[in-house]
mmCIF file of C-alpha atoms in Angstrom:
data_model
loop_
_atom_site.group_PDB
_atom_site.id
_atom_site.type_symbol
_atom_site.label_atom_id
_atom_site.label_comp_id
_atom_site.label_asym_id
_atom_site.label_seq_id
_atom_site.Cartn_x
_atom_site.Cartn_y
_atom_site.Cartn_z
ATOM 1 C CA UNK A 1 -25.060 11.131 -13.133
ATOM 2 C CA UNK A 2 -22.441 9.232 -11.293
ATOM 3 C CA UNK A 3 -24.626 6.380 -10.193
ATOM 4 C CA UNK A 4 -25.743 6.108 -14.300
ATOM 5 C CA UNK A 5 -22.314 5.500 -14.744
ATOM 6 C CA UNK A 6 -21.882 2.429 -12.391
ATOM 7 C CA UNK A 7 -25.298 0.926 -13.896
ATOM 8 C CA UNK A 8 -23.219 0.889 -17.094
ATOM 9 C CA UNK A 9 -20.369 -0.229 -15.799
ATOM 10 C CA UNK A 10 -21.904 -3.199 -14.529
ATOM 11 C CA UNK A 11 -23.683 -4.242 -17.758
ATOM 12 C CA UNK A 12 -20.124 -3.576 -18.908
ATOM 13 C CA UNK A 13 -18.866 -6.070 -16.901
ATOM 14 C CA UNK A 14 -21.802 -8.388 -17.445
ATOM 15 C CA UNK A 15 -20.998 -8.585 -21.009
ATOM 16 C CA UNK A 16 -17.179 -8.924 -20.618
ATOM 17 C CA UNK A 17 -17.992 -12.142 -18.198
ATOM 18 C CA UNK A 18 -20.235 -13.355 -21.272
ATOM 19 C CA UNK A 19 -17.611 -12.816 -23.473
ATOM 20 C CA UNK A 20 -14.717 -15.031 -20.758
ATOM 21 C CA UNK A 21 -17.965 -17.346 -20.176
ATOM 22 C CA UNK A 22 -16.822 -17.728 -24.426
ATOM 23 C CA UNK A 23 -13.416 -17.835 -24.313
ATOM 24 C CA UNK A 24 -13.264 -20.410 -21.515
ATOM 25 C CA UNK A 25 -15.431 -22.921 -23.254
ATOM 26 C CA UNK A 26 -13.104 -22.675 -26.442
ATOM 27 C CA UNK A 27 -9.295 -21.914 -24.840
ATOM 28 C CA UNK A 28 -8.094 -24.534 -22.755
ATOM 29 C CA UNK A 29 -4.756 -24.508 -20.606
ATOM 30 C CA UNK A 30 -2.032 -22.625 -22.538
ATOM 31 C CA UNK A 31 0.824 -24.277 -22.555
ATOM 32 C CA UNK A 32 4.609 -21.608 -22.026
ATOM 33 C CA UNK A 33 7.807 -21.708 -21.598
ATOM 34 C CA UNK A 34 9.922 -20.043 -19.014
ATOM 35 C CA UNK A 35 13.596 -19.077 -18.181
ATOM 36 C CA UNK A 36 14.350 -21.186 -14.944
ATOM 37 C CA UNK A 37 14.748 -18.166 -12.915
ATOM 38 C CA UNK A 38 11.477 -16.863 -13.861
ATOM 39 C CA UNK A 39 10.285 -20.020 -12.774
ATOM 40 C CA UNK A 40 11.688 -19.973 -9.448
ATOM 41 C CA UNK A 41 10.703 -16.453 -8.363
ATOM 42 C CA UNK A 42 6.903 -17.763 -8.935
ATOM 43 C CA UNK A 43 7.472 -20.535 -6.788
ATOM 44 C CA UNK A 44 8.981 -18.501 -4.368
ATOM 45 C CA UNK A 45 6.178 -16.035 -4.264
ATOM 46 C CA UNK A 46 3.673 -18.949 -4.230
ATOM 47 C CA UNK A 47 5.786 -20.356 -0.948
ATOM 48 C CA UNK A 48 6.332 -17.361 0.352
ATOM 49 C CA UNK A 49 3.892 -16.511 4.126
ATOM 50 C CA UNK A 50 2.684 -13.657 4.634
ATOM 51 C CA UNK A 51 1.576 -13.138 7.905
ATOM 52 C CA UNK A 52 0.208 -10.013 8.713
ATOM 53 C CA UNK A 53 -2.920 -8.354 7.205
ATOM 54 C CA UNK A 54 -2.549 -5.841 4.432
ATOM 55 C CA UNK A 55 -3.409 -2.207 6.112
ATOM 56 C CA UNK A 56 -5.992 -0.094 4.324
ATOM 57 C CA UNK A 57 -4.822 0.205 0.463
ATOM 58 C CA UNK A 58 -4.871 2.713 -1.711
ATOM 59 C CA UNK A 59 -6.465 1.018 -5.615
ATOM 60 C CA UNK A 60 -2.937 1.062 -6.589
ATOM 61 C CA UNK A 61 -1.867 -1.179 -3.351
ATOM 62 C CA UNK A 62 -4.624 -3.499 -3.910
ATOM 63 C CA UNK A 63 -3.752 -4.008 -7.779
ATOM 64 C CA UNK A 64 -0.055 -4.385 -6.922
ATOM 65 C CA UNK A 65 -1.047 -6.868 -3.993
ATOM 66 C CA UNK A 66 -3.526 -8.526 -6.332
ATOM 67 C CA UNK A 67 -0.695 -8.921 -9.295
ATOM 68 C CA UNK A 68 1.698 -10.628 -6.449
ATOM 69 C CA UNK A 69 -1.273 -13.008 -6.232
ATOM 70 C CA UNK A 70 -1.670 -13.855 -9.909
ATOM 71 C CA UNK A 71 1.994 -14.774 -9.717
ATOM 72 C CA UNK A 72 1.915 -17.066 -6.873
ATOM 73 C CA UNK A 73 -0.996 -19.054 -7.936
ATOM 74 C CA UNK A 74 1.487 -19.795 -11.553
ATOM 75 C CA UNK A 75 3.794 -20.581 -8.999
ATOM 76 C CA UNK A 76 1.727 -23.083 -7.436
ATOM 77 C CA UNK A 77 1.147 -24.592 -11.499
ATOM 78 C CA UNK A 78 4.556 -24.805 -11.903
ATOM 79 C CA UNK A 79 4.838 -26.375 -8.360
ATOM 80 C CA UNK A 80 2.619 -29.050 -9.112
ATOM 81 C CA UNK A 81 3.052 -29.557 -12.964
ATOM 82 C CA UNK A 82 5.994 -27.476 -13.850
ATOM 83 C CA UNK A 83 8.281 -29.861 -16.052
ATOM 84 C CA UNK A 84 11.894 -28.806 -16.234
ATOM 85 C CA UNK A 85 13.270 -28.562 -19.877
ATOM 86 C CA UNK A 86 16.993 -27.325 -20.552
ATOM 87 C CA UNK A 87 17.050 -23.988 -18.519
ATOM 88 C CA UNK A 88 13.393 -23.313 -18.086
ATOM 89 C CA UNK A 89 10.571 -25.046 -17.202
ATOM 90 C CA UNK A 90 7.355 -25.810 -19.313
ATOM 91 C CA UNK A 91 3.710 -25.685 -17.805
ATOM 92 C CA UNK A 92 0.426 -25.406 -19.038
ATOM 93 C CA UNK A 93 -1.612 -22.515 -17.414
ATOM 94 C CA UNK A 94 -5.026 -21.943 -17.482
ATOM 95 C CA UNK A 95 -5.984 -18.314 -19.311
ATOM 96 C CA UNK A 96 -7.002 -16.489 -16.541
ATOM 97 C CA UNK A 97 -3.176 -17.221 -15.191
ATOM 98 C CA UNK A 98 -1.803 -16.328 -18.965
ATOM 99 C CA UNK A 99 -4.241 -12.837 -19.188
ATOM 100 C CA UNK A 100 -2.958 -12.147 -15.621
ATOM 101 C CA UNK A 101 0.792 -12.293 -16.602
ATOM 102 C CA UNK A 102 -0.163 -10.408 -20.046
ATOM 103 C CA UNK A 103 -1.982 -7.846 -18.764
ATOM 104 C CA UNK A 104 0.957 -7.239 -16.589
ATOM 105 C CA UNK A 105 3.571 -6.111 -19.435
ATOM 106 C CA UNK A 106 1.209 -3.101 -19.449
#
């Protein structure tokens, strides 16, 4: 029964990457605003090293580790095309970068 399960869940994820196959072709970059410090701390995680390998995680590890990730690759967007307005700073951001910072509110 189990295995059924994973057979679904990977024509479930065959459809969803159909369905981002979509929204790539018809979102480009998404331009945002951010408070300055905001800004900062993603550069910082983006410049941060991290030198030693991650020990066996636990799923919740590996999201948490893979979150920390997301935000140092908008880091690097902001490093290389980050323009500084007022107190924040305004970059464009592809939407797998955007989903990745949305889908961390939850």
């Amino acid at each position: 029964m189990a295995d059924e399960q994973y057979v679904r869940y990977q024509d479930d994820k065959t459809v969803l990457a159909a369905i981002g196959a979509c929204v790539a072709a018809q979102a480009g970059p998404i331009t945002v605003h951010l408070p300055g410090p905001l800004a900062e701390a993603a550069v910082a995680a983006w410049n941060r090293e991290e030198t030693t390998e991650p020990p066996q995680e636990t799923p919740d590890r590996h999201a948490l580790r893979d979150a920390a990730a997301e935000l140092a690759l908008i880091g690097l967007a902001i490093e290389e095309r980050g323009r500084r307005e007022g107190e924040g700073v305004t970059v464009e951001l592809d939407v797998a970068s955007a989903g990745a910072a949305a889908r961390a509110v939850r």
